[in-house]
PDB file of C-alpha atoms in Angstrom:
ATOM      1  CA  MET A  89       0.109   0.051  -0.044  1.00 86.00           C
ATOM      2  CA  ARG A  90       0.997   3.436  -0.245  1.00 93.00           C
ATOM      3  CA  LEU A  91       1.430   5.299   3.086  1.00 94.00           C
ATOM      4  CA  GLY A  92       2.259   8.821   3.930  1.00 95.00           C
ATOM      5  CA  VAL A  93       4.049  10.547   6.824  1.00 96.00           C
ATOM      6  CA  LEU A  94       3.603  13.832   7.723  1.00 96.00           C
ATOM      7  CA  ASP A  95       6.188  14.890  10.203  1.00 96.00           C
ATOM      8  CA  VAL A  96       5.913  18.339  11.716  1.00 95.00           C
ATOM      9  CA  GLY A  97       9.572  19.050  13.303  1.00 92.00           C
ATOM     10  CA  SER A  98      11.391  21.787  15.237  1.00 90.00           C
ATOM     11  CA  ASN A  99      13.413  22.494  11.823  1.00 88.00           C
ATOM     12  CA  THR A 100      11.790  20.953   9.088  1.00 92.00           C
ATOM     13  CA  VAL A 101       8.114  20.031   7.885  1.00 94.00           C
ATOM     14  CA  HIS A 102       8.299  16.949   5.553  1.00 95.00           C
ATOM     15  CA  LEU A 103       5.701  14.777   3.906  1.00 97.00           C
ATOM     16  CA  LEU A 104       7.282  11.478   2.965  1.00 96.00           C
ATOM     17  CA  VAL A 105       5.287   9.157   0.572  1.00 96.00           C
ATOM     18  CA  VAL A 106       6.464   5.434   0.634  1.00 95.00           C
ATOM     19  CA  ASP A 107       5.380   2.039  -1.119  1.00 94.00           C
ATOM     20  CA  ALA A 108       5.479  -0.328   1.637  1.00 84.00           C
ATOM     21  CA  HIS A 109       3.683  -3.800   2.780  1.00 77.00           C
ATOM     22  CA  ARG A 110       4.469  -6.122   5.736  1.00 72.00           C
ATOM     23  CA  GLY A 111       7.781  -7.815   5.457  1.00 75.00           C
ATOM     24  CA  ALA A 112       9.060  -5.570   2.943  1.00 77.00           C
ATOM     25  CA  ARG A 113      11.540  -2.373   3.007  1.00 84.00           C
ATOM     26  CA  PRO A 114       9.619   0.691   2.748  1.00 88.00           C
ATOM     27  CA  LEU A 115      10.389   2.303  -0.920  1.00 91.00           C
ATOM     28  CA  PRO A 116      10.383   6.353  -0.776  1.00 92.00           C
ATOM     29  CA  ALA A 117       8.117   7.372  -3.811  1.00 95.00           C
ATOM     30  CA  TYR A 118       7.678  11.269  -3.142  1.00 96.00           C
ATOM     31  CA  SER A 119       9.112  13.799  -0.702  1.00 96.00           C
ATOM     32  CA  HIS A 120       7.884  17.356  -0.065  1.00 96.00           C
ATOM     33  CA  LYS A 121       9.402  19.326   2.619  1.00 94.00           C
ATOM     34  CA  GLU A 122      10.250  22.737   4.086  1.00 93.00           C
ATOM     35  CA  GLU A 123      12.698  24.195   6.452  1.00 90.00           C
ATOM     36  CA  MET A 124      10.008  26.179   8.545  1.00 91.00           C
ATOM     37  CA  ARG A 125      12.022  26.485  11.625  1.00 88.00           C
ATOM     38  CA  LEU A 126       8.865  26.437  13.512  1.00 89.00           C
ATOM     39  CA  ALA A 127      10.771  26.315  16.933  1.00 86.00           C
ATOM     40  CA  ASP A 128      11.993  29.781  15.929  1.00 87.00           C
ATOM     41  CA  LEU A 129       8.425  31.120  14.855  1.00 90.00           C
ATOM     42  CA  LEU A 130       7.544  31.857  18.591  1.00 86.00           C
ATOM     43  CA  ASP A 131       5.982  34.640  20.483  1.00 88.00           C
ATOM     44  CA  GLY A 132       7.790  33.965  23.986  1.00 87.00           C
ATOM     45  CA  ASP A 133       6.945  30.216  24.408  1.00 90.00           C
ATOM     46  CA  ARG A 134       3.874  30.327  22.365  1.00 94.00           C
ATOM     47  CA  ILE A 135       3.933  29.530  18.416  1.00 95.00           C
ATOM     48  CA  SER A 136       3.227  32.948  16.803  1.00 95.00           C
ATOM     49  CA  LYS A 137       0.210  33.647  14.468  1.00 95.00           C
ATOM     50  CA  GLU A 138       2.731  33.641  11.513  1.00 95.00           C
ATOM     51  CA  GLY A 139       4.200  30.214  12.876  1.00 95.00           C
ATOM     52  CA  ARG A 140       0.432  29.000  12.617  1.00 96.00           C
ATOM     53  CA  ARG A 141      -0.350  30.307   9.347  1.00 96.00           C
ATOM     54  CA  LEU A 142       2.684  28.769   7.681  1.00 96.00           C
ATOM     55  CA  LEU A 143       1.988  25.256   9.357  1.00 96.00           C
ATOM     56  CA  THR A 144      -1.526  25.275   8.273  1.00 97.00           C
ATOM     57  CA  SER A 145      -0.588  26.368   4.842  1.00 97.00           C
ATOM     58  CA  PHE A 146       1.778  23.560   4.412  1.00 96.00           C
ATOM     59  CA  VAL A 147      -0.307  20.987   5.973  1.00 97.00           C
ATOM     60  CA  ARG A 148      -3.127  21.885   3.432  1.00 97.00           C
ATOM     61  CA  ASP A 149      -0.488  21.675   0.697  1.00 97.00           C
ATOM     62  CA  ALA A 150       0.685  18.075   1.856  1.00 97.00           C
ATOM     63  CA  LEU A 151      -2.557  16.667   2.062  1.00 97.00           C
ATOM     64  CA  ARG A 152      -3.393  17.734  -1.523  1.00 97.00           C
ATOM     65  CA  ILE A 153      -0.127  16.196  -2.419  1.00 97.00           C
ATOM     66  CA  ALA A 154      -0.633  13.178  -0.607  1.00 97.00           C
ATOM     67  CA  GLU A 155      -3.836  12.646  -2.341  1.00 97.00           C
ATOM     68  CA  ASP A 156      -2.437  13.275  -5.997  1.00 97.00           C
ATOM     69  CA  LYS A 157       0.134  10.617  -5.171  1.00 97.00           C
ATOM     70  CA  GLY A 158      -2.318   8.115  -4.293  1.00 97.00           C
ATOM     71  CA  VAL A 159      -1.785   7.908  -0.503  1.00 96.00           C
ATOM     72  CA  GLU A 160      -4.212   5.493   1.293  1.00 94.00           C
ATOM     73  CA  ASP A 161      -3.208   6.091   4.650  1.00 93.00           C
ATOM     74  CA  LEU A 162      -1.756   9.281   6.037  1.00 95.00           C
ATOM     75  CA  LEU A 163       0.162   9.444   9.329  1.00 95.00           C
ATOM     76  CA  ALA A 164       0.576  12.955  10.598  1.00 96.00           C
ATOM     77  CA  PHE A 165       2.340  13.956  14.061  1.00 96.00           C
ATOM     78  CA  ALA A 166       4.433  16.803  15.537  1.00 95.00           C
ATOM     79  CA  THR A 167       7.433  16.754  17.741  1.00 94.00           C
ATOM     80  CA  SER A 168       9.081  18.970  20.219  1.00 92.00           C
ATOM     81  CA  ALA A 169       8.389  22.319  18.836  1.00 92.00           C
ATOM     82  CA  VAL A 170       4.615  21.761  19.010  1.00 94.00           C
ATOM     83  CA  ARG A 171       4.967  19.390  21.976  1.00 94.00           C
ATOM     84  CA  ASP A 172       6.640  22.067  23.925  1.00 93.00           C
ATOM     85  CA  ALA A 173       4.828  25.146  23.111  1.00 93.00           C
ATOM     86  CA  ALA A 174       2.702  26.538  25.743  1.00 94.00           C
ATOM     87  CA  ASN A 175      -0.256  26.699  22.846  1.00 95.00           C
ATOM     88  CA  GLY A 176       0.773  23.572  21.336  1.00 94.00           C
ATOM     89  CA  GLU A 177      -2.997  21.700  21.803  1.00 95.00           C
ATOM     90  CA  GLU A 178      -4.490  25.203  20.833  1.00 96.00           C
ATOM     91  CA  VAL A 179      -2.139  24.950  17.504  1.00 96.00           C
ATOM     92  CA  LEU A 180      -2.959  21.440  16.591  1.00 96.00           C
ATOM     93  CA  ALA A 181      -6.771  22.231  17.064  1.00 96.00           C
ATOM     94  CA  GLU A 182      -6.593  25.060  14.765  1.00 97.00           C
ATOM     95  CA  VAL A 183      -4.656  23.101  12.163  1.00 97.00           C
ATOM     96  CA  ASN A 184      -6.636  20.213  12.268  1.00 97.00           C
ATOM     97  CA  ALA A 185      -9.954  22.152  11.979  1.00 97.00           C
ATOM     98  CA  ALA A 186      -8.817  23.937   8.781  1.00 97.00           C
ATOM     99  CA  THR A 187      -6.976  20.877   7.142  1.00 97.00           C
ATOM    100  CA  GLY A 188      -8.718  17.649   8.640  1.00 95.00           C
ATOM    101  CA  ALA A 189      -5.167  16.207   8.977  1.00 95.00           C
ATOM    102  CA  GLY A 190      -5.552  14.678  12.115  1.00 95.00           C
ATOM    103  CA  LEU A 191      -2.097  15.890  13.532  1.00 96.00           C
ATOM    104  CA  GLN A 192      -1.070  14.511  16.870  1.00 95.00           C
ATOM    105  CA  VAL A 193       1.934  15.184  19.432  1.00 95.00           C
ATOM    106  CA  LEU A 194       4.329  12.447  19.463  1.00 95.00           C
ATOM    107  CA  PRO A 195       5.569  11.974  23.029  1.00 96.00           C
ATOM    108  CA  GLY A 196       9.392  12.453  23.260  1.00 95.00           C
ATOM    109  CA  GLU A 197       9.648   8.960  24.612  1.00 97.00           C
ATOM    110  CA  GLU A 198       7.586   7.301  21.900  1.00 97.00           C
ATOM    111  CA  GLU A 199      10.057   9.321  19.520  1.00 97.00           C
ATOM    112  CA  ALA A 200      12.779   7.680  20.890  1.00 98.00           C
ATOM    113  CA  ARG A 201      11.073   4.198  20.782  1.00 98.00           C
ATOM    114  CA  LEU A 202      10.198   4.469  16.936  1.00 98.00           C
ATOM    115  CA  THR A 203      13.443   5.488  15.869  1.00 98.00           C
ATOM    116  CA  PHE A 204      15.041   2.465  17.427  1.00 98.00           C
ATOM    117  CA  LEU A 205      12.333   0.311  15.880  1.00 98.00           C
ATOM    118  CA  ALA A 206      13.575   1.895  12.501  1.00 97.00           C
ATOM    119  CA  VAL A 207      17.180   1.243  13.371  1.00 98.00           C
ATOM    120  CA  ARG A 208      16.683  -2.299  14.795  1.00 98.00           C
ATOM    121  CA  ARG A 209      14.726  -3.131  11.518  1.00 96.00           C
ATOM    122  CA  TRP A 210      17.691  -1.642   9.443  1.00 97.00           C
ATOM    123  CA  PHE A 211      20.656  -3.417  11.054  1.00 97.00           C
ATOM    124  CA  GLY A 212      18.737  -6.548  12.351  1.00 96.00           C
ATOM    125  CA  TRP A 213      19.201  -8.723  15.083  1.00 96.00           C
ATOM    126  CA  SER A 214      23.110  -9.446  14.505  1.00 96.00           C
ATOM    127  CA  SER A 215      23.521  -5.963  15.929  1.00 97.00           C
ATOM    128  CA  GLY A 216      22.818  -7.496  19.700  1.00 97.00           C
ATOM    129  CA  ARG A 217      22.162  -4.854  22.246  1.00 98.00           C
ATOM    130  CA  LEU A 218      21.800  -1.256  20.249  1.00 98.00           C
ATOM    131  CA  LEU A 219      22.254   2.144  21.416  1.00 98.00           C
ATOM    132  CA  VAL A 220      20.384   4.547  19.493  1.00 98.00           C
ATOM    133  CA  ILE A 221      21.098   8.478  19.883  1.00 98.00           C
ATOM    134  CA  ASP A 222      19.152  11.004  17.776  1.00 98.00           C
ATOM    135  CA  ILE A 223      19.780  14.747  17.856  1.00 97.00           C
ATOM    136  CA  GLY A 224      16.886  16.704  16.345  1.00 94.00           C
ATOM    137  CA  GLY A 225      15.962  20.489  16.398  1.00 92.00           C
ATOM    138  CA  GLY A 226      14.455  20.356  19.713  1.00 93.00           C
ATOM    139  CA  SER A 227      15.291  17.263  21.450  1.00 96.00           C
ATOM    140  CA  LEU A 228      17.868  14.633  21.911  1.00 97.00           C
ATOM    141  CA  GLU A 229      16.409  11.018  21.949  1.00 98.00           C
ATOM    142  CA  ILE A 230      18.427   8.048  23.280  1.00 98.00           C
ATOM    143  CA  ALA A 231      17.408   4.635  23.408  1.00 98.00           C
ATOM    144  CA  SER A 232      18.975   1.007  24.175  1.00 98.00           C
ATOM    145  CA  GLY A 233      17.814  -2.594  24.071  1.00 98.00           C
ATOM    146  CA  ILE A 234      18.156  -6.056  22.782  1.00 97.00           C
ATOM    147  CA  ASP A 235      14.600  -6.477  21.199  1.00 97.00           C
ATOM    148  CA  GLU A 236      12.544  -4.206  19.107  1.00 96.00           C
ATOM    149  CA  ALA A 237      11.302  -2.314  21.895  1.00 96.00           C
ATOM    150  CA  PRO A 238      14.115  -0.713  23.571  1.00 98.00           C
ATOM    151  CA  ASP A 239      14.725  -1.371  27.495  1.00 98.00           C
ATOM    152  CA  VAL A 240      14.937   2.494  27.873  1.00 98.00           C
ATOM    153  CA  ALA A 241      13.948   5.339  26.040  1.00 98.00           C
ATOM    154  CA  ILE A 242      14.978   8.946  26.886  1.00 98.00           C
ATOM    155  CA  SER A 243      14.063  12.464  25.311  1.00 98.00           C
ATOM    156  CA  LEU A 244      15.800  15.380  26.582  1.00 98.00           C
ATOM    157  CA  PRO A 245      15.620  18.900  25.539  1.00 96.00           C
ATOM    158  CA  LEU A 246      18.611  19.227  23.928  1.00 97.00           C
ATOM    159  CA  GLY A 247      18.313  19.676  20.170  1.00 96.00           C
ATOM    160  CA  ALA A 248      20.540  21.643  18.240  1.00 96.00           C
ATOM    161  CA  GLY A 249      18.139  24.395  17.124  1.00 93.00           C
ATOM    162  CA  ARG A 250      16.733  24.866  20.707  1.00 94.00           C
ATOM    163  CA  LEU A 251      20.241  25.195  22.077  1.00 96.00           C
ATOM    164  CA  THR A 252      21.430  27.562  19.390  1.00 95.00           C
ATOM    165  CA  ARG A 253      18.506  29.606  19.946  1.00 92.00           C
ATOM    166  CA  ASP A 254      18.401  29.766  23.590  1.00 93.00           C
ATOM    167  CA  ARG A 255      21.974  29.717  24.648  1.00 94.00           C
ATOM    168  CA  LEU A 256      24.488  30.423  22.073  1.00 94.00           C
ATOM    169  CA  ALA A 257      25.065  34.250  20.593  1.00 86.00           C
ATOM    170  CA  GLY A 258      27.430  35.651  18.347  1.00 91.00           C
ATOM    171  CA  ASP A 259      29.032  34.272  14.748  1.00 94.00           C
ATOM    172  CA  PRO A 260      31.242  32.731  15.579  1.00 95.00           C
ATOM    173  CA  PRO A 261      29.603  31.929  19.026  1.00 95.00           C
ATOM    174  CA  ASP A 262      30.929  33.606  22.026  1.00 95.00           C
ATOM    175  CA  PRO A 263      33.812  31.167  23.678  1.00 95.00           C
ATOM    176  CA  GLU A 264      32.125  31.662  27.293  1.00 95.00           C
ATOM    177  CA  ARG A 265      28.611  30.856  25.877  1.00 96.00           C
ATOM    178  CA  LEU A 266      30.093  27.918  24.162  1.00 97.00           C
ATOM    179  CA  ARG A 267      31.588  26.778  27.740  1.00 97.00           C
ATOM    180  CA  GLU A 268      28.473  27.155  29.377  1.00 97.00           C
ATOM    181  CA  LEU A 269      26.818  25.556  26.924  1.00 98.00           C
ATOM    182  CA  ARG A 270      29.016  22.267  27.087  1.00 98.00           C
ATOM    183  CA  ARG A 271      28.687  22.281  31.054  1.00 98.00           C
ATOM    184  CA  TYR A 272      25.108  22.286  30.709  1.00 98.00           C
ATOM    185  CA  VAL A 273      24.523  19.527  28.128  1.00 98.00           C
ATOM    186  CA  ARG A 274      27.035  17.419  29.910  1.00 98.00           C
ATOM    187  CA  ALA A 275      25.140  17.887  33.117  1.00 98.00           C
ATOM    188  CA  GLU A 276      21.988  17.099  31.474  1.00 98.00           C
ATOM    189  CA  ILE A 277      23.044  13.803  29.949  1.00 98.00           C
ATOM    190  CA  ALA A 278      25.330  12.515  32.836  1.00 98.00           C
ATOM    191  CA  ARG A 279      22.061  12.400  34.970  1.00 98.00           C
ATOM    192  CA  HIS A 280      20.689   9.763  32.550  1.00 98.00           C
ATOM    193  CA  VAL A 281      23.947   7.686  31.785  1.00 98.00           C
ATOM    194  CA  GLY A 282      22.856   5.405  34.822  1.00 97.00           C
ATOM    195  CA  GLU A 283      19.333   4.612  33.198  1.00 97.00           C
ATOM    196  CA  VAL A 284      21.223   3.170  30.141  1.00 97.00           C
ATOM    197  CA  ALA A 285      24.170   1.581  31.541  1.00 96.00           C
ATOM    198  CA  ARG A 286      22.408  -0.376  33.747  1.00 96.00           C
ATOM    199  CA  TYR A 287      21.239  -2.612  31.048  1.00 95.00           C
ATOM    200  CA  GLY A 288      24.973  -3.264  29.755  1.00 95.00           C
ATOM    201  CA  PRO A 289      27.223  -1.917  27.262  1.00 96.00           C
ATOM    202  CA  PRO A 290      25.830  -1.801  23.491  1.00 98.00           C
ATOM    203  CA  ASP A 291      26.955  -4.054  20.817  1.00 98.00           C
ATOM    204  CA  HIS A 292      26.356  -1.568  18.085  1.00 98.00           C
ATOM    205  CA  ALA A 293      26.111   2.200  18.864  1.00 98.00           C
ATOM    206  CA  VAL A 294      24.095   4.191  16.088  1.00 98.00           C
ATOM    207  CA  ALA A 295      23.459   7.636  15.205  1.00 98.00           C
ATOM    208  CA  THR A 296      20.194   9.239  13.059  1.00 97.00           C
ATOM    209  CA  SER A 297      19.238  12.942  12.150  1.00 91.00           C
ATOM    210  CA  LYS A 298      20.687  15.607   9.999  1.00 93.00           C
ATOM    211  CA  THR A 299      23.075  16.712  12.545  1.00 96.00           C
ATOM    212  CA  PHE A 300      24.783  13.375  12.939  1.00 97.00           C
ATOM    213  CA  LYS A 301      24.919  13.160   8.980  1.00 97.00           C
ATOM    214  CA  GLN A 302      26.629  16.398   8.498  1.00 97.00           C
ATOM    215  CA  LEU A 303      29.267  15.886  11.186  1.00 97.00           C
ATOM    216  CA  ALA A 304      29.977  12.584   9.794  1.00 97.00           C
ATOM    217  CA  ARG A 305      30.344  14.202   6.269  1.00 97.00           C
ATOM    218  CA  ILE A 306      32.537  16.860   7.156  1.00 97.00           C
ATOM    219  CA  ALA A 307      34.721  14.205   9.258  1.00 96.00           C
ATOM    220  CA  GLY A 308      35.092  12.380   5.991  1.00 95.00           C
ATOM    221  CA  ALA A 309      32.022   9.894   5.737  1.00 97.00           C
ATOM    222  CA  ALA A 310      30.818   9.049   2.163  1.00 96.00           C
ATOM    223  CA  PRO A 311      28.531  11.810   0.458  1.00 94.00           C
ATOM    224  CA  SER A 312      24.656  11.122   0.453  1.00 91.00           C
ATOM    225  CA  ALA A 313      24.916  10.645  -3.414  1.00 92.00           C
ATOM    226  CA  GLU A 314      26.504   7.288  -2.925  1.00 96.00           C
ATOM    227  CA  GLY A 315      23.256   5.846  -1.642  1.00 93.00           C
ATOM    228  CA  PRO A 316      22.069   4.621   1.687  1.00 92.00           C
ATOM    229  CA  LEU A 317      23.743   1.247   1.694  1.00 93.00           C
ATOM    230  CA  VAL A 318      27.455   2.596   1.936  1.00 96.00           C
ATOM    231  CA  LYS A 319      28.734   2.469   5.626  1.00 97.00           C
ATOM    232  CA  ARG A 320      29.222   5.806   7.250  1.00 97.00           C
ATOM    233  CA  VAL A 321      30.971   6.281  10.684  1.00 98.00           C
ATOM    234  CA  LEU A 322      31.527   9.201  13.019  1.00 98.00           C
ATOM    235  CA  ARG A 323      34.651   8.596  15.211  1.00 98.00           C
ATOM    236  CA  HIS A 324      34.517  10.572  18.425  1.00 98.00           C
ATOM    237  CA  GLU A 325      38.491  11.524  17.748  1.00 97.00           C
ATOM    238  CA  ASP A 326      37.535  13.172  14.713  1.00 97.00           C
ATOM    239  CA  LEU A 327      34.395  14.939  16.197  1.00 98.00           C
ATOM    240  CA  ILE A 328      36.540  16.457  19.090  1.00 97.00           C
ATOM    241  CA  GLY A 329      38.586  18.037  16.442  1.00 95.00           C
ATOM    242  CA  TRP A 330      35.612  19.347  14.474  1.00 97.00           C
ATOM    243  CA  SER A 331      33.603  20.476  16.955  1.00 96.00           C
ATOM    244  CA  GLU A 332      36.462  22.903  18.108  1.00 95.00           C
ATOM    245  CA  LYS A 333      36.894  23.861  14.686  1.00 97.00           C
ATOM    246  CA  LEU A 334      33.193  24.676  13.867  1.00 97.00           C
ATOM    247  CA  ALA A 335      32.872  26.756  17.120  1.00 96.00           C
ATOM    248  CA  ARG A 336      35.407  29.000  15.687  1.00 96.00           C
ATOM    249  CA  MET A 337      34.074  29.225  12.405  1.00 97.00           C
ATOM    250  CA  THR A 338      31.243  31.703  10.956  1.00 97.00           C
ATOM    251  CA  ALA A 339      27.849  30.289   9.946  1.00 97.00           C
ATOM    252  CA  ARG A 340      28.967  31.173   6.226  1.00 97.00           C
ATOM    253  CA  GLU A 341      32.455  29.408   6.449  1.00 97.00           C
ATOM    254  CA  ARG A 342      30.366  26.101   7.928  1.00 97.00           C
ATOM    255  CA  SER A 343      28.024  26.476   5.121  1.00 96.00           C
ATOM    256  CA  GLU A 344      31.096  25.775   2.664  1.00 97.00           C
ATOM    257  CA  LEU A 345      32.085  22.532   4.396  1.00 97.00           C
ATOM    258  CA  PRO A 346      31.064  19.276   2.494  1.00 95.00           C
ATOM    259  CA  GLY A 347      27.605  18.176   3.138  1.00 93.00           C
ATOM    260  CA  VAL A 348      26.410  21.259   5.268  1.00 95.00           C
ATOM    261  CA  SER A 349      23.506  23.650   4.199  1.00 90.00           C
ATOM    262  CA  GLN A 350      23.096  27.287   4.576  1.00 91.00           C
ATOM    263  CA  SER A 351      20.184  26.835   6.857  1.00 89.00           C
ATOM    264  CA  ARG A 352      21.613  24.073   8.911  1.00 92.00           C
ATOM    265  CA  ALA A 353      25.133  25.820   9.217  1.00 96.00           C
ATOM    266  CA  PRO A 354      24.411  27.824  12.344  1.00 95.00           C
ATOM    267  CA  LEU A 355      23.279  24.952  14.489  1.00 96.00           C
ATOM    268  CA  LEU A 356      26.255  22.739  13.877  1.00 97.00           C
ATOM    269  CA  PRO A 357      28.171  23.952  16.921  1.00 97.00           C
ATOM    270  CA  ALA A 358      25.621  23.248  19.245  1.00 98.00           C
ATOM    271  CA  GLY A 359      24.939  19.761  17.601  1.00 97.00           C
ATOM    272  CA  ALA A 360      28.411  19.074  17.852  1.00 98.00           C
ATOM    273  CA  ILE A 361      28.608  19.812  21.443  1.00 98.00           C
ATOM    274  CA  VAL A 362      25.731  17.344  22.164  1.00 98.00           C
ATOM    275  CA  ALA A 363      27.250  14.556  20.116  1.00 98.00           C
ATOM    276  CA  ASP A 364      30.577  15.084  21.696  1.00 98.00           C
ATOM    277  CA  ALA A 365      29.062  14.912  25.290  1.00 98.00           C
ATOM    278  CA  ALA A 366      26.918  11.847  24.473  1.00 98.00           C
ATOM    279  CA  MET A 367      29.811   9.848  22.668  1.00 98.00           C
ATOM    280  CA  ASP A 368      32.115  10.787  25.726  1.00 98.00           C
ATOM    281  CA  LEU A 369      29.597  10.093  28.332  1.00 98.00           C
ATOM    282  CA  PHE A 370      28.533   6.621  27.061  1.00 98.00           C
ATOM    283  CA  GLY A 371      32.193   5.660  26.147  1.00 98.00           C
ATOM    284  CA  LEU A 372      31.576   5.560  22.658  1.00 98.00           C
ATOM    285  CA  GLY A 373      34.450   5.464  20.298  1.00 98.00           C
ATOM    286  CA  GLU A 374      32.465   5.653  17.133  1.00 98.00           C
ATOM    287  CA  LEU A 375      28.851   5.886  15.876  1.00 98.00           C
ATOM    288  CA  GLU A 376      27.536   4.358  12.729  1.00 98.00           C
ATOM    289  CA  LEU A 377      24.965   6.265  10.789  1.00 98.00           C
ATOM    290  CA  CYS A 378      21.645   4.752  10.054  1.00 98.00           C
ATOM    291  CA  PRO A 379      19.483   5.912   7.464  1.00 95.00           C
ATOM    292  CA  TRP A 380      16.242   5.251   8.689  1.00 96.00           C
ATOM    293  CA  ALA A 381      14.811   7.067  11.655  1.00 96.00           C
ATOM    294  CA  LEU A 382      11.628   8.396  13.062  1.00 96.00           C
ATOM    295  CA  ARG A 383       9.685   8.925   9.877  1.00 94.00           C
ATOM    296  CA  GLU A 384      10.544   5.005   8.893  1.00 94.00           C
ATOM    297  CA  GLY A 385       9.775   3.963  12.373  1.00 95.00           C
ATOM    298  CA  VAL A 386       6.128   5.343  12.394  1.00 95.00           C
ATOM    299  CA  ILE A 387       5.631   3.652   8.945  1.00 93.00           C
ATOM    300  CA  LEU A 388       7.031   0.217  10.445  1.00 93.00           C
ATOM    301  CA  ARG A 389       4.664   0.593  13.406  1.00 93.00           C
ATOM    302  CA  ARG A 390       1.608   1.388  11.054  1.00 91.00           C
ATOM    303  CA  LEU A 391       2.331  -1.793   8.987  1.00 89.00           C
ATOM    304  CA  ASP A 392       2.872  -4.009  12.380  1.00 88.00           C
ATOM    305  CA  ALA A 393      -0.686  -2.880  13.161  1.00 87.00           C
ATOM    306  CA  ILE A 394      -2.312  -3.390  10.063  1.00 80.00           C
ATOM    307  CA  SER A 395      -0.683  -6.958   9.916  1.00 74.00           C
ATOM    308  CA  ALA A 396      -2.012  -7.475  13.257  1.00 74.00           C
ATOM    309  CA  ASP A 397      -5.727  -6.680  12.293  1.00 69.00           C
ATOM    310  CA  ARG A 398      -5.727  -8.962   9.316  1.00 64.00           C
TER     311      ARG A 398
END
């Protein structure tokens, strides 16, 4: 069947159309996305009138596209930008009333669980105990487990966009702000290391998300043009060096690095600080990049549900 996933993220709003059925790999058929930066369209802690207007417009267009592409089942969800906004429920009600999309908030822990499911299905049982780390625009997700459902799933407010907006100033960032951010991030992650470590060390440590993909690319990983089946790894020793370099560069200089878009370049110093802290505190020498993440996890969960109903 043809499924659609509408993902309202903190940075990007994305409609992904896939052809999928139980037991087969979901095949992307069409992609429509916009870097809306919803988390930046705020009045205090509330999504602004302009943010609501842009979101409603995109969702309306996405539904039309999904219909044109023959989507039979559309799964629409919002992550931390809407989840953490003081008027998040009001925004969802407004968008749903205007479009009929059925958009729902995805809790942070469920986001971690679904991403973990996607990674497990991609790498398979031979990976043993998986540790999965995902840096989004608004939150950091961590999950670990031996099965398809993780033993532990954690969501922390340590997204690259959120930290850049709230805690970093200057271009390049002020060195003292960077030191403060590093201390804050490490303290927040350290509080949760024991929750993960109690289940034992991972056999396979994996990263997902645009932030990790860009960090791996500038550290020498293969470009996306070589396809999803090429193994890509981010080594901690490489990340340490690049984290320091990125902090000294301007956003324009970062955007000239391989694989780094102009819109994402301002977020990389914060993203690198989070990645470095996670790898260090969990004792990870390297992370392997997985091309599947949250959207694929949502699709796989839906296919499992359809199969169970038949």
